[in-house]
Every structure is written in structure tokens, then in C-alpha cells.
Coordinates of C-alpha atoms in Angstrom, one line a residue:
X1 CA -14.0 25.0 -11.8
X2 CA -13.7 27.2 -8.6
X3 CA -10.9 25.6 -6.5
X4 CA -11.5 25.2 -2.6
X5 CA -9.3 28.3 -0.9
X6 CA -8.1 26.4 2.3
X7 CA -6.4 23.4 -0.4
X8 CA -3.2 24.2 -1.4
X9 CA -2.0 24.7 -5.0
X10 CA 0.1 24.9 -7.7
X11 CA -0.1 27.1 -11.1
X12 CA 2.0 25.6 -14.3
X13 CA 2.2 27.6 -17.2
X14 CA -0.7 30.3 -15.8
X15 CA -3.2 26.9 -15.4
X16 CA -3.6 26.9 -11.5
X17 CA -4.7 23.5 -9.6
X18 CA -4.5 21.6 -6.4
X19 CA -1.0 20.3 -5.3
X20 CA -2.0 17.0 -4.1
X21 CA -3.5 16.2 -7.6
X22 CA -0.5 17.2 -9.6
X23 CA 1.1 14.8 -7.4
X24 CA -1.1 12.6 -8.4
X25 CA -1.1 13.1 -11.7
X26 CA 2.8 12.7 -11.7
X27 CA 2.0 9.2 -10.2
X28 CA -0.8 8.5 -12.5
X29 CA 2.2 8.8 -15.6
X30 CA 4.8 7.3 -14.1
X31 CA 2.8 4.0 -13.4
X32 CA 1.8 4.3 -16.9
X33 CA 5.1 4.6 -18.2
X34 CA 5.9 0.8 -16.2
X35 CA 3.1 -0.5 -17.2
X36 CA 3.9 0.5 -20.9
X37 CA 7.5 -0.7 -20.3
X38 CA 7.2 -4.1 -18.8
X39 CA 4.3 -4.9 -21.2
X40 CA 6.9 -4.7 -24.4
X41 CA 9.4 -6.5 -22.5
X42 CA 7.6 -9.0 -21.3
X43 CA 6.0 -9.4 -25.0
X44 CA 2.8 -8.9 -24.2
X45 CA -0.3 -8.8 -26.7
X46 CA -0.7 -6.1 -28.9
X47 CA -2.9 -3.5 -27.3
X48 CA -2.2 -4.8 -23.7
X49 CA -1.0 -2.0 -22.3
X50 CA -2.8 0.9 -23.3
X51 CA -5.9 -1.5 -21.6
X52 CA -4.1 -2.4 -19.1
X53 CA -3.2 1.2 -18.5
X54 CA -7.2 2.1 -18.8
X55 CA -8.5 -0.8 -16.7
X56 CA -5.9 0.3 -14.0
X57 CA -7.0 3.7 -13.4
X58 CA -11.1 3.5 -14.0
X59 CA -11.1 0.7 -11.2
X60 CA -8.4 1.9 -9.2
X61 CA -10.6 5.2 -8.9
X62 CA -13.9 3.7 -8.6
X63 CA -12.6 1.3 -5.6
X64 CA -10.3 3.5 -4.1
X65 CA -13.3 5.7 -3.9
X66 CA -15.6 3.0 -3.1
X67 CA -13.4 2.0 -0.1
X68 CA -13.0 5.1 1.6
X69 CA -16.8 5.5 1.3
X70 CA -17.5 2.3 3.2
X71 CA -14.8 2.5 5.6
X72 CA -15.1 6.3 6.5
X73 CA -16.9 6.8 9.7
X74 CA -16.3 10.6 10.7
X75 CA -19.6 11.3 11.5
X76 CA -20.3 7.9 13.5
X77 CA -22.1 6.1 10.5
X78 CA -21.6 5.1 6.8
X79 CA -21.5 8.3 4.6
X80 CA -24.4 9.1 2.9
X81 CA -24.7 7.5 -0.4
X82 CA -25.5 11.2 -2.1
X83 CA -22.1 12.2 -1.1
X84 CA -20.1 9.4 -2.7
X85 CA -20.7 11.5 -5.6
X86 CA -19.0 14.3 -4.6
X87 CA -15.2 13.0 -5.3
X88 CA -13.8 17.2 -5.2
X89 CA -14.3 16.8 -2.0
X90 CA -11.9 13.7 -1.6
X91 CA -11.3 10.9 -0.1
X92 CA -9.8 8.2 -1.4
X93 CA -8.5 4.4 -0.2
X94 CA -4.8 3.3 -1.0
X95 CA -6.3 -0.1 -0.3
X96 CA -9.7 0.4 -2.2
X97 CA -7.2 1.0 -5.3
X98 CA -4.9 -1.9 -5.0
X99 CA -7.7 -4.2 -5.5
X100 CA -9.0 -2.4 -8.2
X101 CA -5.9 -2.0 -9.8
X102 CA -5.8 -5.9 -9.3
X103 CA -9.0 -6.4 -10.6
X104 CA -8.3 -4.7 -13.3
X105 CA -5.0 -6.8 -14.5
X106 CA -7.2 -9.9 -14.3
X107 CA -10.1 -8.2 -16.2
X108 CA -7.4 -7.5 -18.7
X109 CA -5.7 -10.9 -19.1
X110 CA -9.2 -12.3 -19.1
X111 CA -10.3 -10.0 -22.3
X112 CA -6.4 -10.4 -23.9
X113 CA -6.6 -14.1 -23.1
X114 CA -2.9 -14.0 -21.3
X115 CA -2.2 -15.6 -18.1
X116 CA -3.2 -13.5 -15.2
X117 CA -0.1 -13.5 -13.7
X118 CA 1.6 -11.9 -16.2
X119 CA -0.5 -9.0 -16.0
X120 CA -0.7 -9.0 -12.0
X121 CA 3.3 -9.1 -12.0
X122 CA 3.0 -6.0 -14.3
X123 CA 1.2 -3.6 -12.2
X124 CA 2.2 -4.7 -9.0
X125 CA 5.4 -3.3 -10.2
X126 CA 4.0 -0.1 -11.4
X127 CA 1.9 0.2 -7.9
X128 CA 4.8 1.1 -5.2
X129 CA 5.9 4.0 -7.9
X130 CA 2.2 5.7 -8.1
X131 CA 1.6 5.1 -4.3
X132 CA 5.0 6.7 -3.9
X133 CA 4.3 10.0 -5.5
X134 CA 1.1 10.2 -4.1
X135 CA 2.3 9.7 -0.7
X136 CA 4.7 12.7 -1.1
X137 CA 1.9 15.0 -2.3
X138 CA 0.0 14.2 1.2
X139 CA 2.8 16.8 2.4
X140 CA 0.2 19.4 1.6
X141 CA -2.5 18.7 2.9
X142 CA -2.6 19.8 7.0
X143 CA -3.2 17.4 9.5
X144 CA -2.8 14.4 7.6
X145 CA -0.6 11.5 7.7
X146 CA 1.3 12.2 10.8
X147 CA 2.3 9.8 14.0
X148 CA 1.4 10.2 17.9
X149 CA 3.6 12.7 19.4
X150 CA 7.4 11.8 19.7
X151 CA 8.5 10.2 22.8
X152 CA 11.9 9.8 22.4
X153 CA 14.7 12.8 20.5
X154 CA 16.0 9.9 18.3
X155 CA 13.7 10.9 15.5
X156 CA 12.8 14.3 15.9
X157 CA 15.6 16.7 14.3
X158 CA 15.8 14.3 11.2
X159 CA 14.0 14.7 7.9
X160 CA 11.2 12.6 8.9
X161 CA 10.0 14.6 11.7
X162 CA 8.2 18.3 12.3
X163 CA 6.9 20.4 15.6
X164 CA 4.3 22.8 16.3
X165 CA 3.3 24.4 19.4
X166 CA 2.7 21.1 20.8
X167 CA 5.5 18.7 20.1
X168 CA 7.4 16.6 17.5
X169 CA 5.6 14.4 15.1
X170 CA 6.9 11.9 12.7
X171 CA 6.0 12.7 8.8
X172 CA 4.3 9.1 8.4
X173 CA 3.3 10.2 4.5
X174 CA 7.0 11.2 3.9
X175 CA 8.3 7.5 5.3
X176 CA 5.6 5.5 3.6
X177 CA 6.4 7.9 0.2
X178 CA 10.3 6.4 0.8
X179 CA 9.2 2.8 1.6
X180 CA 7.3 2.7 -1.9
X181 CA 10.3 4.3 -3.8
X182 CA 12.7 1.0 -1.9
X183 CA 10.1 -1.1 -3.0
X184 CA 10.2 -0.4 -6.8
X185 CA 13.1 -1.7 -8.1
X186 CA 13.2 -4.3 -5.4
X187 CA 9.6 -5.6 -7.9
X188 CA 11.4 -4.6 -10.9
X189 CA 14.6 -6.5 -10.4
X190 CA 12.5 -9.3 -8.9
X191 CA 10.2 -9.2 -12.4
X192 CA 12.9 -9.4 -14.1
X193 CA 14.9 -12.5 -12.6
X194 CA 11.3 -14.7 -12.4
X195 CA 10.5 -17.2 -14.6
X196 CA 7.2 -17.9 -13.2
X197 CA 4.4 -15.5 -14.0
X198 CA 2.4 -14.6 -10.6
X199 CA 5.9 -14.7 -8.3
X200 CA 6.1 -10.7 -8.2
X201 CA 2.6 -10.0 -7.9
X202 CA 3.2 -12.3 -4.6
X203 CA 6.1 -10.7 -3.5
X204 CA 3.7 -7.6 -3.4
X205 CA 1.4 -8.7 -1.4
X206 CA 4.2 -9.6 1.2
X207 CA 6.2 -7.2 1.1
X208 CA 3.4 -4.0 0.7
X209 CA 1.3 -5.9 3.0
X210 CA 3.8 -6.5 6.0
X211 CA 5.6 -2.7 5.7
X212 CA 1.8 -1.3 5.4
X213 CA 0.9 -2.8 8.7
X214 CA 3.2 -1.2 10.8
X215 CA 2.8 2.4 8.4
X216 CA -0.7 2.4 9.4
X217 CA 0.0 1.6 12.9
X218 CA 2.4 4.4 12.7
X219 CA -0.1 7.1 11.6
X220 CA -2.1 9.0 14.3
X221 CA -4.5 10.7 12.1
X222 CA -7.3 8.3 12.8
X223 CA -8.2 8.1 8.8
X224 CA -10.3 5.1 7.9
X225 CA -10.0 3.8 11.9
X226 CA -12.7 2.7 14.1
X227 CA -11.3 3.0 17.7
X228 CA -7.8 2.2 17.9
X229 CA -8.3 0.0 15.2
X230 CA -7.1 1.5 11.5
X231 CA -9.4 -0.6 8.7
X232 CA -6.6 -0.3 6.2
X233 CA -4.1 -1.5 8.7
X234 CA -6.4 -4.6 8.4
X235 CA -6.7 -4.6 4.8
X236 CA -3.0 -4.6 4.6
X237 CA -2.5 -7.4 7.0
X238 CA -5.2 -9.1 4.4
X239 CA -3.0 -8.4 1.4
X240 CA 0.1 -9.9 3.7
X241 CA -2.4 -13.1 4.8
X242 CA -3.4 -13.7 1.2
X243 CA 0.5 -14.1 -0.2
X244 CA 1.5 -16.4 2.3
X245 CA -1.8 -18.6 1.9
X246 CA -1.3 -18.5 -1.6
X247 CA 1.9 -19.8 -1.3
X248 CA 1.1 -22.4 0.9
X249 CA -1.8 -23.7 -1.1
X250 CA 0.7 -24.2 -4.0
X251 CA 3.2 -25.9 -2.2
X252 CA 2.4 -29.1 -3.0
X253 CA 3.0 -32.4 -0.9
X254 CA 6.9 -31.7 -0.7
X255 CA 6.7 -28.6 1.3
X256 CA 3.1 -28.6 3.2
X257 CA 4.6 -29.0 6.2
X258 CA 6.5 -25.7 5.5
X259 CA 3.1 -24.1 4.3
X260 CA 1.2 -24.4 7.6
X261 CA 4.1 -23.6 9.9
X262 CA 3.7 -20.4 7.8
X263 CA -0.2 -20.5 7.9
X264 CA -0.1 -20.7 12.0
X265 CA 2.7 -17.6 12.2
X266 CA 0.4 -15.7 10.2
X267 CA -2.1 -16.4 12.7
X268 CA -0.2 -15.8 15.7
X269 CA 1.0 -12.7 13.9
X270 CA -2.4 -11.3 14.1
X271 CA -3.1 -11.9 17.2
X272 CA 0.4 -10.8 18.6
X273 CA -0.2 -7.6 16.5
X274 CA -3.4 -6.8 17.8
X275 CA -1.9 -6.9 21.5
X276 CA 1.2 -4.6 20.5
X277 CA -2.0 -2.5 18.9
X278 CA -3.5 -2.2 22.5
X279 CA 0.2 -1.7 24.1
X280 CA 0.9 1.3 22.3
X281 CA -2.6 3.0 22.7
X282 CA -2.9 1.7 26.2
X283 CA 0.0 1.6 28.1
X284 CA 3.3 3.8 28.7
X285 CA 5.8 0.9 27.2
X286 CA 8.7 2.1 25.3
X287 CA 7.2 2.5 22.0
X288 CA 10.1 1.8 19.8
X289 CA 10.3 -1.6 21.2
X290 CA 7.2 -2.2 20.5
X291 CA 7.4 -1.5 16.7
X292 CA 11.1 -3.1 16.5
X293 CA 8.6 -6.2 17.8
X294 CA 5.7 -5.6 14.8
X295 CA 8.5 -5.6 12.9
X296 CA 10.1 -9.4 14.3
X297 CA 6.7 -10.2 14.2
X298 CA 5.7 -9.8 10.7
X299 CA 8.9 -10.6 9.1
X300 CA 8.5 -14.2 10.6
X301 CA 5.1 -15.0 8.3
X302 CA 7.3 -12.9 5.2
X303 CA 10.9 -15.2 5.7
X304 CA 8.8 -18.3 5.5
X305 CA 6.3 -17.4 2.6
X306 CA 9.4 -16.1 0.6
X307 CA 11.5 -20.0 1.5
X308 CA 8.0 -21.5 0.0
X309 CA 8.2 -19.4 -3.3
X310 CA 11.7 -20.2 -3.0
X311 CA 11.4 -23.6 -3.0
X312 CA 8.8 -23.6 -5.9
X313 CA 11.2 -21.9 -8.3
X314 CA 13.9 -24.8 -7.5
X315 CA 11.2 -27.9 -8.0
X316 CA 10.5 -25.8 -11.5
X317 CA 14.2 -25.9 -12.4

């Protein structure tokens, strides 16, 4: 297959191919190995996790694909449906594969006959550690994943920033890369102390959800955006909202009150987000106080869907 010249590449053992994949690739193993891992300790069925390791990647492709396709609007309108085909060409949705990926552990459970939580708790583990590889293979390709220019000197000789000709930018791929790799054991350890089947996949969703927010709204690269307005930003604050409603829908009678104080923060949450949105693109505000306030922000909704599940694992001691 003739490789495009501009991407760049690698050659291992005289077989040459594109950086970014073999990042890729490297992520595409080491979530396997999890997956394979947590499935014989957590006892699952035989044959779980070769299926489970088969599900994850045919529908994390096909919706990772299937959500950049509907979300990218580079030339004004929905890409043609001829080019959807063309996946050399890339494109692909971090979001658009978490769902499949979650899709996929249900569709498993469902054809194992396990409880889908199991499953979920498995590859929500295995997640951060792909998206974390993959992240740090985004280093190649140019004028991708980066922030607005640097206001302030705090940031820019450190690790996480570059320069050109026209200023200092922070290395947004690099510092979501690092937030994934903080994430995994944080899943793995939590995995490993629950005792209900479900709890971890939750924790993703808050955790992935609330740090995704503020990555996206980090990011100046205008991928997957409409306006000011980055769509998986949105999808992320989607992931957040659906942990903490989750949570408050199994609450119960003993702790609703506690559920829709943290129904109305997420609420507020997006609407407070959306102004800080509009401050940084439309005003001169100090812009690190405005993200140490996304970050207040969203941990509020986060604290109080973690004291729910909290709560849940005592009532189940």
C-alpha cells in the first residue's frame, strides 16, 4: 500500500508504516492485555475475553469512525457519505469509540449471559490505557491537538509546551496522553476494591467525562467544533451527565435528596460552563482563572456523584 509522503513514519525490522498507527497499534495490545487480565481475575466465562477483545475493537472502529463522520464539518456540511469509506485518510472520534467500546461490553455480557457491569467495569479500565497511547502518537501529526497561544510564561518552557515563529502553545495531546496514564490505575485499583459490578464503569464516566471537558476546551485546533463550540467537549460533558444521573436514579429513597442536589449542579454546571466557553473566546479575562473555575465547576457535580456511590456501597455492607 503506497503510504501518504507528508504523514510521518516509522520502519520496524525494514516494514515501514505511519507513526500514528503504530501508536495505535501499541494501544490497541495494551488494552487487550487488560482486558485479557481482568477477565481471568475477575473469573469471567470461558471465551470472554477474546470476544470481548473482538467486540471492543470492530465497534470501537466502526463508531469512532461513524462519529467523526457526523460530527466533521470542515467543508460547512456533513461529509459525503462516499468518503466515510475512505478510513486511510483518517479521522476518527475518541468519543465515537468509547460508546462503541461500551456497546460492545454489553453486546458481550448479553451473548455470555454475565451481568453487564462486569464487562463495562472491564473495559472501562482498559480505555484510559488505549486512549493514552494514542494520544501520545497525535505528537506526529502537525497542527493537531494544540491550545490557543500562551498568555502567560508559567507554562511555556515546561514539557508541555512548544513555539514556532508565532508564539508558545500548550501540547494539549501530550497533557490529555498524561491524564489517561493517571487515570489507569486509579480504574484498576478502584476495580479491584469494588464489590459491586457497574461501580468502575461509573467512575469512568465521571472522572473521563469531567477531565475531557476542560481537555477539549483546552484544544485550539477546532477538530470536531462548530463555532466555538467543540461537539466532543459536549459528548464528554454527556458521558460526565450520564454517571451522575445514573447514580442518582439508584439512590433510592434514603439518599434522593442527595441525588437531585447533584442532578441541579450538573445543570448549573452546564450552563456555568458554557459562559466560561464564551469568556475565554470572547473576552481578555485572565484565562487560567477561568479554567481553575471549569475545574471548581465540574468537580462540584463529580464530589457529589462519587458521596452517592459512596453511600450505596455502605447500605450494601
Amino acid at each position: 500500500m503506497k503510504l501518504y509522503d507528508e504523514a510521518e513514519k516509522i520502519s520496524i525490522l525494514g516494514v515501514e508504516g505511519y507513526r500514528f498507527g503504530f501508536f495505535v497499534l501499541l494501544g490497541m495490545l495494551a488494552a487487550a492485555g487488560v482486558i485479557g487480565f481482568l477477565c481471568w481475575a475477575k473469573r469471567c466465562r470461558k471465551g470472554t475475553a477474546p470476544l470481548l477483545i473482538f467486540l471492543s475493537c470492530l465497534l470501537g472502529g466502526l463508531f469512532s469512525r461513524l462519529g467523526f463522520c457526523l460530527m466533521n464539518r470542515e467543508l460547512g456540511a456533513m461529509m459525503p457519505l462516499a468518503s466515510w469509506f475512505q478510513i486511510t485518510g483518517g479521522g476518527w472520534s475518541m468519543a465515537g469509540l468509547v460508546i462503541g467500546v461500551m456497546l460492545a461490553a454489553l453486546l458481550c455480557a448479553r451473548i455470555t449471559g454475565q451481568k453487564a457491569g462486569k464487562t463495562l467495569d472491564i473495559v472501562a479500565c482498559a480505555l484510559p490505557l488505549f486512549m493514552a497511547l494514542e494520544r501520545f502518537g497525535e505528537g506526529c501529526v502537525p497542527e493537531f491537538d494544540y491550545s490557543r497561544e500562551l498568555s502567560t510564561d508559567l507554562l511555556k518552557h515546561s514539557f508541555l509546551a512548544f513555539s514556532d515563529d508565532y508564539g508558545a502553545y500548550l501540547a494539549t495531546w501530550k497533557l490529555a496522553g498524561i491524564v489517561m496514564l493517571i487515570l489507569f490505575p486509579i480504574l484498576i485499583w478502584d476495580v479491584i476494591r469494588s464489590r459491586e459490578d457497574g461501580d468502575t464503569a461509573l467512575l469512568f464516566l465521571l472522572l473521563f467525562g469531567s477531565c475531557t471537558v476542560i481537555l477539549e476546551s483546552l484544544r485550539y485546533d477546532r477538530f470536531l467544533s462548530v463555532s466555538f463550540v467543540g461537539l466532543e467537549q459536549i459528548l464528554a460533558a454527556v458521558f460526565l451527565g450520564a454517571g451522575v444521573v445514573i447514580l442518582a436514579l439508584r439512590a433510592g429513597k434514603a439518599k434522593r435528596r442527595l441525588g437531585v442536589i447533584a442532578v441541579i449542579s450538573l445543570l448549573m454546571m452546564v450552563g456555568i460552563v458554557i459562559g466560561l466557553e464564551f469568556a475565554l473566546d470572547r473576552t481578555t479575562f485572565n484565562k487560567l482563572l477561568i479554567y481553575l473555575a471549569f475545574a471548581a465547576v465540574l468537580a462540584v457535580p463529580v464530589a457529589l456523584a462519587l458521596r452517592l456511590r459512596g453511600v450505596e456501597r455502605d447500605i450494601r455492607r
